[in-house]
Short mmCIF file of C-alpha atoms and ligand atoms in Angstrom, two decimals:
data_model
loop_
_atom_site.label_atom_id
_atom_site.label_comp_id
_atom_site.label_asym_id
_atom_site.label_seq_id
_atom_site.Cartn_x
_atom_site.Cartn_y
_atom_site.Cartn_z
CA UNK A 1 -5.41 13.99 -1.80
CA UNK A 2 -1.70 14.35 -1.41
CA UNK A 3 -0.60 12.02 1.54
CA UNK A 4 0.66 13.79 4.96
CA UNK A 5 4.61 13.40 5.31
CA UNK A 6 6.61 14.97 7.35
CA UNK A 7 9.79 13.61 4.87
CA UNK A 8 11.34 16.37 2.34
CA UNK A 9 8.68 16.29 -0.90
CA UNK A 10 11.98 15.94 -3.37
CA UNK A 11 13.48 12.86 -0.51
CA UNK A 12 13.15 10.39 -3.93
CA UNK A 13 13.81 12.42 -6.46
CA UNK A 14 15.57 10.83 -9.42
CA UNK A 15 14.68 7.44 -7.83
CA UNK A 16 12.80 4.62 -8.98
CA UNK A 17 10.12 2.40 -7.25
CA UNK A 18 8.64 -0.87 -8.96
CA UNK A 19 5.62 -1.74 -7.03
CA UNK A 20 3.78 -4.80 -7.55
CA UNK A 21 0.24 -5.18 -7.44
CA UNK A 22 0.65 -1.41 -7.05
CA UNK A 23 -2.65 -0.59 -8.62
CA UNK A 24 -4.84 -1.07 -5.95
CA UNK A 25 -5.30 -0.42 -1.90
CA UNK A 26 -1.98 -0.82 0.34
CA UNK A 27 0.15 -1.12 -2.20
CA UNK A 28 -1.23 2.08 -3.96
CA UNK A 29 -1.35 3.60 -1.08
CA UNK A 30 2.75 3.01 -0.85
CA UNK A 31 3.02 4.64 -4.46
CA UNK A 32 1.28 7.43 -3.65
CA UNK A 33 3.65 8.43 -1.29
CA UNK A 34 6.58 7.33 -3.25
CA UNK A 35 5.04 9.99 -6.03
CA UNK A 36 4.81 12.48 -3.47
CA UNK A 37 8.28 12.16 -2.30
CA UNK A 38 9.31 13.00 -6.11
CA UNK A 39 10.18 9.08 -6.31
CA UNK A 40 9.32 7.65 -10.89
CA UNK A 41 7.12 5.00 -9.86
CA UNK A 42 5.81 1.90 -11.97
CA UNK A 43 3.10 -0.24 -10.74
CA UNK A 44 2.44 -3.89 -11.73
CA UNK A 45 -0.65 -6.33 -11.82
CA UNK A 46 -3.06 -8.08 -14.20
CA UNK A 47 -5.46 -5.45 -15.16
CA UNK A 48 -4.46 -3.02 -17.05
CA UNK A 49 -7.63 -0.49 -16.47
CA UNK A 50 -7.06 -0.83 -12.52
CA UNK A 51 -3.50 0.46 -13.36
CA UNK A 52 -4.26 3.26 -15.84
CA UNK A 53 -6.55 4.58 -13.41
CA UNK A 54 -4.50 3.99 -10.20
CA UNK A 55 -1.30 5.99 -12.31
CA UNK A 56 -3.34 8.90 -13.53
CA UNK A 57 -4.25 8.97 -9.04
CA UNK A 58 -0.40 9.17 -8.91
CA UNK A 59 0.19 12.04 -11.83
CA UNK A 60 -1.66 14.45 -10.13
CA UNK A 61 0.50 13.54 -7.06
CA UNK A 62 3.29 14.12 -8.83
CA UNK A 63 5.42 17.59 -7.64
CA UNK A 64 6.30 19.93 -10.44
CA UNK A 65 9.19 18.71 -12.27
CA UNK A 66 8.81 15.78 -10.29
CA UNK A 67 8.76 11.73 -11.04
CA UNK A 68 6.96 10.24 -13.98
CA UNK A 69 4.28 6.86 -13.30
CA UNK A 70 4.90 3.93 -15.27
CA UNK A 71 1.38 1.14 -15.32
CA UNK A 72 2.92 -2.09 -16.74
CA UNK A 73 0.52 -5.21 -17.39
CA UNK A 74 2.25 -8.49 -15.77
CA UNK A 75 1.14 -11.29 -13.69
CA UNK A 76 3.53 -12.11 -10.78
CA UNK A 77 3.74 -15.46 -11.55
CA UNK A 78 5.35 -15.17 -14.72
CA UNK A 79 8.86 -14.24 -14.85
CA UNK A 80 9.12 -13.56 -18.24
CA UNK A 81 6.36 -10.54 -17.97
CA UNK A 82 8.39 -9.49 -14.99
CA UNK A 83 11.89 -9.50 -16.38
CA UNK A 84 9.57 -7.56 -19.56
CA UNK A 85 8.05 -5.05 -17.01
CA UNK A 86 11.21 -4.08 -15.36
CA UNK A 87 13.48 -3.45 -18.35
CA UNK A 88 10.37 -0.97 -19.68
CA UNK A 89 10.79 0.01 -16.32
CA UNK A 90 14.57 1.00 -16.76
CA UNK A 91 13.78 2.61 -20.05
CA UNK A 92 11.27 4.59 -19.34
CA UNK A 93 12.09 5.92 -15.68
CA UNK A 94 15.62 4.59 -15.19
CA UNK A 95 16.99 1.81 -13.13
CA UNK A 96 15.24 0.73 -10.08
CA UNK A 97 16.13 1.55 -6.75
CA UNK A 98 13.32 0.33 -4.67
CA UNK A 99 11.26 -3.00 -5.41
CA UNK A 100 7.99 -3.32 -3.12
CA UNK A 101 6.51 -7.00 -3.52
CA UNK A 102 3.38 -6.18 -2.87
CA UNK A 103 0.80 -8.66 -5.10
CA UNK A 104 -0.92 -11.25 -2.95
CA UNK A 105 -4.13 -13.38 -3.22
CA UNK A 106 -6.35 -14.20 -0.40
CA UNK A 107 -9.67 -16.03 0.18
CA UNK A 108 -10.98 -17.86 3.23
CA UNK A 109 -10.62 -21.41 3.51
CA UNK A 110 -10.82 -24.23 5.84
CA UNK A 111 -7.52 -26.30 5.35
CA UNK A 112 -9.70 -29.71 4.87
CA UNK A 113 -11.62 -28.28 1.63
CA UNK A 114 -8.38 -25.91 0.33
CA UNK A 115 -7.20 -27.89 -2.94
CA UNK A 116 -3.82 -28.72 -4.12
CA UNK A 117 -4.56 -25.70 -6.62
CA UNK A 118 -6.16 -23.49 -4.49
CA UNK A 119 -3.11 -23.47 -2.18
CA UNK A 120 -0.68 -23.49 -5.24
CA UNK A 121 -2.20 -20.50 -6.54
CA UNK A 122 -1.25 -18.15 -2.90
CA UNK A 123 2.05 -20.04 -2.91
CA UNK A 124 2.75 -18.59 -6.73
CA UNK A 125 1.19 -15.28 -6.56
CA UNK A 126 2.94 -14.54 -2.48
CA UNK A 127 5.56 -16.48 -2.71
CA UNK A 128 6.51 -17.44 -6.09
CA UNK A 129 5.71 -13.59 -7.28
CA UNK A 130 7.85 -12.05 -4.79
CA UNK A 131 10.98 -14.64 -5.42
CA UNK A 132 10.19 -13.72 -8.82
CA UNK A 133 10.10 -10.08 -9.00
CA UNK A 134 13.27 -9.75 -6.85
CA UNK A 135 15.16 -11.91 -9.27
CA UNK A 136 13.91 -9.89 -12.44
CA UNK A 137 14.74 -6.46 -10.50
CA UNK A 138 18.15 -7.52 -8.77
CA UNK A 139 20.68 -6.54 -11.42
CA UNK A 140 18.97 -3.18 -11.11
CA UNK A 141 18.83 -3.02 -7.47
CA UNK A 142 22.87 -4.10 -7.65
CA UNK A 143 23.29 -0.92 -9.91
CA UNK A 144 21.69 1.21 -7.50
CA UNK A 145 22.69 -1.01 -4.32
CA UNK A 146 18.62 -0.39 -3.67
CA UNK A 147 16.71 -1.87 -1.53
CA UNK A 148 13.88 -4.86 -1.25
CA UNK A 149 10.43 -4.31 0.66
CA UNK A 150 8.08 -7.35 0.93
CA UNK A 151 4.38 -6.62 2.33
CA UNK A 152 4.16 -9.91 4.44
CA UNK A 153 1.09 -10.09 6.61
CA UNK A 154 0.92 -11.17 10.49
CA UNK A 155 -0.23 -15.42 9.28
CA UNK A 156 3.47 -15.47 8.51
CA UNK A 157 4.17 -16.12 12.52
CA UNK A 158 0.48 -15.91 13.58
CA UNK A 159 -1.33 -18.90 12.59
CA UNK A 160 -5.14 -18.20 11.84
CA UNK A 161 -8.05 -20.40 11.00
CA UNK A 162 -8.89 -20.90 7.10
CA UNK A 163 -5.13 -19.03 6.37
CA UNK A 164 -3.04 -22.09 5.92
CA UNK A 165 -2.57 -21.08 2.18
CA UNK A 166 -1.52 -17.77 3.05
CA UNK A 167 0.46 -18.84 5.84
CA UNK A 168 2.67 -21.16 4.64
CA UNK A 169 3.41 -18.30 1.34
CA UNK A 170 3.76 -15.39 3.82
CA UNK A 171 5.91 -17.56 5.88
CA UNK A 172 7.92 -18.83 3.07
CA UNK A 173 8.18 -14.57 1.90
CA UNK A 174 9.75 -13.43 5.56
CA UNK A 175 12.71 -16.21 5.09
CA UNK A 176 13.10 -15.23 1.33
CA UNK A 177 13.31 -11.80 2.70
CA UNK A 178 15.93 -13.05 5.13
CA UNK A 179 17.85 -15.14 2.55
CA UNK A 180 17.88 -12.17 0.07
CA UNK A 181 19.46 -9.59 3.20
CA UNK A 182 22.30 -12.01 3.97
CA UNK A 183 23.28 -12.80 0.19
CA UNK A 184 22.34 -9.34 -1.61
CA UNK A 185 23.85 -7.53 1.64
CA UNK A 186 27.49 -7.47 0.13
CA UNK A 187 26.23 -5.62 -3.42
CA UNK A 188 24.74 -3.18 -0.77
CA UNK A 189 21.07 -4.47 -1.15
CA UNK A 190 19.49 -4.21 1.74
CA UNK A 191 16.00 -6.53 1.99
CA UNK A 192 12.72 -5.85 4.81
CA UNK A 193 9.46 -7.43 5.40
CA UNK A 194 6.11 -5.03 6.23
CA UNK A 195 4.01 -6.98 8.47
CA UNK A 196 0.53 -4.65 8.05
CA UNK A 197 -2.12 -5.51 11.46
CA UNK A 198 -5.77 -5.08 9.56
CA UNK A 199 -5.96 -2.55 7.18
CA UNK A 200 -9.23 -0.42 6.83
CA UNK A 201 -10.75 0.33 3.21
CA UNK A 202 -8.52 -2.24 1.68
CA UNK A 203 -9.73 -5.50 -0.07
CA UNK A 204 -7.34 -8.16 1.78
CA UNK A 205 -10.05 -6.88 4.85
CA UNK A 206 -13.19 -7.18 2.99
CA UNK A 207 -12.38 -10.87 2.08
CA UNK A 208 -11.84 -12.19 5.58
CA UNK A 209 -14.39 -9.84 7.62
CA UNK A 210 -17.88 -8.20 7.94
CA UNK A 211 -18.97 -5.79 9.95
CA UNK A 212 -20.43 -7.26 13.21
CA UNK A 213 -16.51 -8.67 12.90
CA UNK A 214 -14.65 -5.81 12.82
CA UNK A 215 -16.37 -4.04 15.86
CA UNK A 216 -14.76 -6.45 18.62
CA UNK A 217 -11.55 -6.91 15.76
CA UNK A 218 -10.60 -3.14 16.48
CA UNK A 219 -11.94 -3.27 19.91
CA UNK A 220 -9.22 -5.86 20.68
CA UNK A 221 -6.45 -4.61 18.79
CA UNK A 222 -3.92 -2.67 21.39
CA UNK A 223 -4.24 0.50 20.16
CA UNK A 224 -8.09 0.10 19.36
CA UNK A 225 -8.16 0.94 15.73
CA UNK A 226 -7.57 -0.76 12.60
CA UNK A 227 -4.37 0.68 10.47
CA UNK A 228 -4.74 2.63 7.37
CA UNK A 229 -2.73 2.49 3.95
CA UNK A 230 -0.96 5.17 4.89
CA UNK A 231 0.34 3.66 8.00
CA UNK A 232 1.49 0.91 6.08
CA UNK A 233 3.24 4.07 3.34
CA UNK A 234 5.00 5.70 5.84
CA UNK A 235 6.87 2.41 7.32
CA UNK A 236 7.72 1.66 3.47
CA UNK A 237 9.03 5.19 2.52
CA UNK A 238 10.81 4.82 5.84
CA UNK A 239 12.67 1.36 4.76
CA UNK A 240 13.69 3.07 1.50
CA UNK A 241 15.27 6.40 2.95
CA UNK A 242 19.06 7.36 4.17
CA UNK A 243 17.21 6.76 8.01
CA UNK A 244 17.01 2.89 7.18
CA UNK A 245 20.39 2.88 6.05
CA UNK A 246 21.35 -0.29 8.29
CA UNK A 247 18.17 -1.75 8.74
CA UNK A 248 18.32 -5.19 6.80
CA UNK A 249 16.78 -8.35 7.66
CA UNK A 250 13.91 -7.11 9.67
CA UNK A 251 10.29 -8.04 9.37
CA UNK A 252 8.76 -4.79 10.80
CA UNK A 253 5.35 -5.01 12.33
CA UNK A 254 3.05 -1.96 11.90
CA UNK A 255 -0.30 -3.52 13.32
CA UNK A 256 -1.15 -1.74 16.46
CA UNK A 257 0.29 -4.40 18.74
CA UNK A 258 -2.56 -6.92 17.19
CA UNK A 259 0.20 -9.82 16.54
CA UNK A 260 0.89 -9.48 20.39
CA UNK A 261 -2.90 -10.75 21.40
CA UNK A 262 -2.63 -13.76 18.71
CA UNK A 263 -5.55 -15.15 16.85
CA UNK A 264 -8.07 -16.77 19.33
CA UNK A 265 -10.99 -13.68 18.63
CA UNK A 266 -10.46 -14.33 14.74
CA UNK A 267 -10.53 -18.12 15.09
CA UNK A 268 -13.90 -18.00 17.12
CA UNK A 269 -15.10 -14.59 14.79
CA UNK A 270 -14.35 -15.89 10.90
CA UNK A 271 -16.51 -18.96 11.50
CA UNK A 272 -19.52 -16.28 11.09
CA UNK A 273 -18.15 -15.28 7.81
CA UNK A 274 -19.82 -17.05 4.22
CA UNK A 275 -17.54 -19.71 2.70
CA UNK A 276 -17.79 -20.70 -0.87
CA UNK A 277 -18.47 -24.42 1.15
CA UNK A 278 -20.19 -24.72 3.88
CA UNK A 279 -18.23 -26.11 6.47
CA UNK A 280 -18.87 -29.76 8.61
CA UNK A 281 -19.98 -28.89 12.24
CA UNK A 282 -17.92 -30.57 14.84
CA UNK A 283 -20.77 -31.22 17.33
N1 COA B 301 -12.39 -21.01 -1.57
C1 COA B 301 -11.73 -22.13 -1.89
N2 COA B 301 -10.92 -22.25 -3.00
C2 COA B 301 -10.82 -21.16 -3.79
C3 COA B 301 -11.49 -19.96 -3.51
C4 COA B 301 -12.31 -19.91 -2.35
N3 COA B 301 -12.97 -18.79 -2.02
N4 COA B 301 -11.18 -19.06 -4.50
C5 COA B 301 -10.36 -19.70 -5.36
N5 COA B 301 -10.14 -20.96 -4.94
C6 COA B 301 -9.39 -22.01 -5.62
C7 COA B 301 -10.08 -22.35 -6.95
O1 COA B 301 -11.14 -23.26 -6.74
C8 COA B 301 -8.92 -22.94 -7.74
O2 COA B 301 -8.65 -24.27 -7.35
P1 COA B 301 -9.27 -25.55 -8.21
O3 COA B 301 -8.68 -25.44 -9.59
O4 COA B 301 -8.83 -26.74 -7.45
O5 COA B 301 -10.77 -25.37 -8.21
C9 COA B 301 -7.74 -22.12 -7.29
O6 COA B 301 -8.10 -21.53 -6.03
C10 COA B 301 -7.40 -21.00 -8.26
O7 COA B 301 -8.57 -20.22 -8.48
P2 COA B 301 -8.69 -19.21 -9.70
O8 COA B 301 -9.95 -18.45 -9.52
O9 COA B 301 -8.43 -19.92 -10.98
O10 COA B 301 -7.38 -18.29 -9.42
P3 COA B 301 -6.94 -16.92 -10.08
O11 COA B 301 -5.51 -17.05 -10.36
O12 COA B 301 -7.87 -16.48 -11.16
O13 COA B 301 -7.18 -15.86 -8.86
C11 COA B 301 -7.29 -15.69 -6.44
C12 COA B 301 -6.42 -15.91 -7.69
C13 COA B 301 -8.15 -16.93 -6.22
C14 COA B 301 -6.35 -15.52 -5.26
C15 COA B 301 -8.24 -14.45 -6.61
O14 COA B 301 -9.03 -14.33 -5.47
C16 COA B 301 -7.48 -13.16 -6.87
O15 COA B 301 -7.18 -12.84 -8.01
N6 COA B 301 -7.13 -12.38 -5.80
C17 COA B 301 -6.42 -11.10 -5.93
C18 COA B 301 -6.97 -10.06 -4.99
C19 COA B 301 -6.88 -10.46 -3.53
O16 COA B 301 -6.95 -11.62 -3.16
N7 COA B 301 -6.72 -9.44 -2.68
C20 COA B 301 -6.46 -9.63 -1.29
C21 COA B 301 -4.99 -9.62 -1.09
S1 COA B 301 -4.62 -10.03 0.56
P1 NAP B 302 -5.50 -5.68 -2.99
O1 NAP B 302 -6.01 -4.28 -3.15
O2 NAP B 302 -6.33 -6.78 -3.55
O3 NAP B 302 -4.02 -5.72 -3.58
C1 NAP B 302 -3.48 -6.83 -4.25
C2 NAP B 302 -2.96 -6.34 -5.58
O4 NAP B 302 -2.19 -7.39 -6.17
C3 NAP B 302 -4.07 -5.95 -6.56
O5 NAP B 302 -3.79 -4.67 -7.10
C4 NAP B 302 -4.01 -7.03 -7.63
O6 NAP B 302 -4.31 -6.47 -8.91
C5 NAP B 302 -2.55 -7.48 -7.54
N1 NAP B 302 -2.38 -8.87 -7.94
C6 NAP B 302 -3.05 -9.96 -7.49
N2 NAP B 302 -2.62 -11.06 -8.10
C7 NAP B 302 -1.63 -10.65 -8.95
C8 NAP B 302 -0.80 -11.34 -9.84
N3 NAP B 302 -0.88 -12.67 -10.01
N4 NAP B 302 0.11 -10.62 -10.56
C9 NAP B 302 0.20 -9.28 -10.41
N5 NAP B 302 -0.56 -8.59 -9.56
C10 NAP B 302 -1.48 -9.26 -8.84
O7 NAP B 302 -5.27 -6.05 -1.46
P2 NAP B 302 -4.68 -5.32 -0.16
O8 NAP B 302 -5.57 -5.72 0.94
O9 NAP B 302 -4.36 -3.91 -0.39
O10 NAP B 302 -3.31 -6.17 0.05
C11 NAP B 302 -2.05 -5.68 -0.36
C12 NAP B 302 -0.94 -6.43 0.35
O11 NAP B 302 -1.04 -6.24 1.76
C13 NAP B 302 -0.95 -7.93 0.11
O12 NAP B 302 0.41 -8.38 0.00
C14 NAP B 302 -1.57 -8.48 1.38
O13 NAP B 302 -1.19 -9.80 1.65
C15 NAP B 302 -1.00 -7.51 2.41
N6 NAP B 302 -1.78 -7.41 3.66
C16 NAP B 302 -3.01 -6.83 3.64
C17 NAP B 302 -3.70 -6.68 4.84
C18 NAP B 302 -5.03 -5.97 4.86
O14 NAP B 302 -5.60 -5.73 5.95
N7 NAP B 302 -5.58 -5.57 3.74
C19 NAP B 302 -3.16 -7.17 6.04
C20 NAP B 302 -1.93 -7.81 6.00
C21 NAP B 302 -1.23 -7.92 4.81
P3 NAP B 302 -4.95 -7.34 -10.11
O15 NAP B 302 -5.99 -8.23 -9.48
O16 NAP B 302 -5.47 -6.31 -11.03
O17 NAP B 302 -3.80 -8.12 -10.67
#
């Protein structure tokens, strides 16, 4: 289904977006409305079947005459399939103007049972994939003084039990974010953080909730829903259009007001949730 904007349907024409881990939930909800807005768009990640279907979701999207969708195979944490992706990228659509950083890994896990790998592996997929994929993109981005969105995620500022991995990464992405605004801000690069609240339908939800969770999750969020992808699409199409013009440097929350209540429900909820380990009882 084409996604509801009240934007011009030709606002990205003869633009580019590079969107990684764009072939699944939030972040293919951003390309479809990228596609929609006449944007080319290329999507990123590991599996190349979850990509070929996720771009032939964005050619029907397409408008007549409108962008063309670009699936390229590359794991974030290697910058040589990166710097690989984005020149096809360049080739095939033309030079990027808009890079979402979008891949992540999650998984729930107390911080006394997380090993050095396990928390290596968010830190290089988050982190390490977003430092990455800038880098690869940026002489592009300088051509088309573009712009930079990260999807960071509220355990950047909010800490949250069995999140220290993603923490620390998401963390670590906001101040990259913030590093990349002040330095890329004289080639007229302008760099923003997405903070989604919790996103229905998506997988990043599935793997930290259930259920009998999400009924008092919603229930305490301020404005008593969950978000959907396209709430999280519209504040991204927003960041790359003329009306963000001077926005740079800011981490933009669109979670309902659920950051504002802090993390004391999911601390005492996510101990109901399975772990790969069971976990030691304090008492
Ligand atoms: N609990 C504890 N540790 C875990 C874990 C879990 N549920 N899942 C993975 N790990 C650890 C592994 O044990 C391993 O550490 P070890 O070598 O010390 O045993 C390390 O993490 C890497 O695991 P591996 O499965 O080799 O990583 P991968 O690179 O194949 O996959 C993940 C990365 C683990 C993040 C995987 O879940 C993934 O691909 N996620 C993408 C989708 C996703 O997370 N979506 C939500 C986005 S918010
Ligand atoms: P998702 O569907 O699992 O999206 C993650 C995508 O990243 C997948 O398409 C995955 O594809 C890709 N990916 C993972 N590891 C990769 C790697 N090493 N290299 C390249 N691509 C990789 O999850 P989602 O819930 O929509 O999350 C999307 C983003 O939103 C993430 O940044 C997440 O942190 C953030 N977020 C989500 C929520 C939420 O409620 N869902 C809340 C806050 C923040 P492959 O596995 O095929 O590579």
């Amino acid at each position: 289904m084409t996604p509801q904007t009240l934007l011009p349907p030709n606002l990205f024409a003869g633009r580019t977006a590079f969107i990684t881990g764009g072939g699944s939930g939030i972040n293919l909800g951003v390309a479809r409305h990228f596609a929609a807005l006449g944007a080319h768009v290329a999507i990123c990640g590991r599996t190349q079947a979850r990509l070929d279907d996720a771009a032939m979701q964005l050619r029907d999207l397409a408008t007549p005459g409108g962008g063309r969708v670009l699936p390229v195979v590359a794991d974030v944490r290697d910058p040589a399939a990166l710097a690989a992706a984005v020149e096809r990228t360049r080739q095939e659509l033309g030079p990027i103007d808009v890079l979402v950083a979008g891949a992540a890994g999650n998984f729930l896990c107390p911080a006394e049972q997380l090993s050095p790998n396990g928390f290596r592996t968010v830190i290089d997929i988050d982190l390490m994939g977003s430092f990455h994929a800038a880098r690869a993109a940026f002489d592009q981005l300088r051509e088309r003084q573009g712009c930079l969105i990260f999807i960071s995620a509220p355990q950047s500022f909010v800490p949250q039990a069995w999140q220290l991995h993603v923490g620390a990464a998401k963390a670590g992405v906001d101040n990259l974010m913030r590093n990349l605004a002040v330095e890329w801000g004289r080639f007229g690069i302008r760099a923003n953080s997405i903070v989604p609240g919790p996103i229905e339908g998506t997988e990043g939800l599935r793997r930290l909730s259930s259920p009998e969770v999400d009924e008092r999750a919603r229930a305490a969020v301020p404005l008593r829903r969950y978000g959907t992808v396209d709430d999280i699409a519209q504040a991204a199409v927003f960041l790359a259009s003329p009306m963000a013009a001077y926005v740079s440097g800011t981490v933009l929350l669109v979670d309902g007001g659920n950051s504002l209540v802090g993390s004391a429900l999911w601390n005492e909820t996510v101990k109901t949730l399975p772990l790969r380990n069971p976990v030691e009882s304090q008492s």
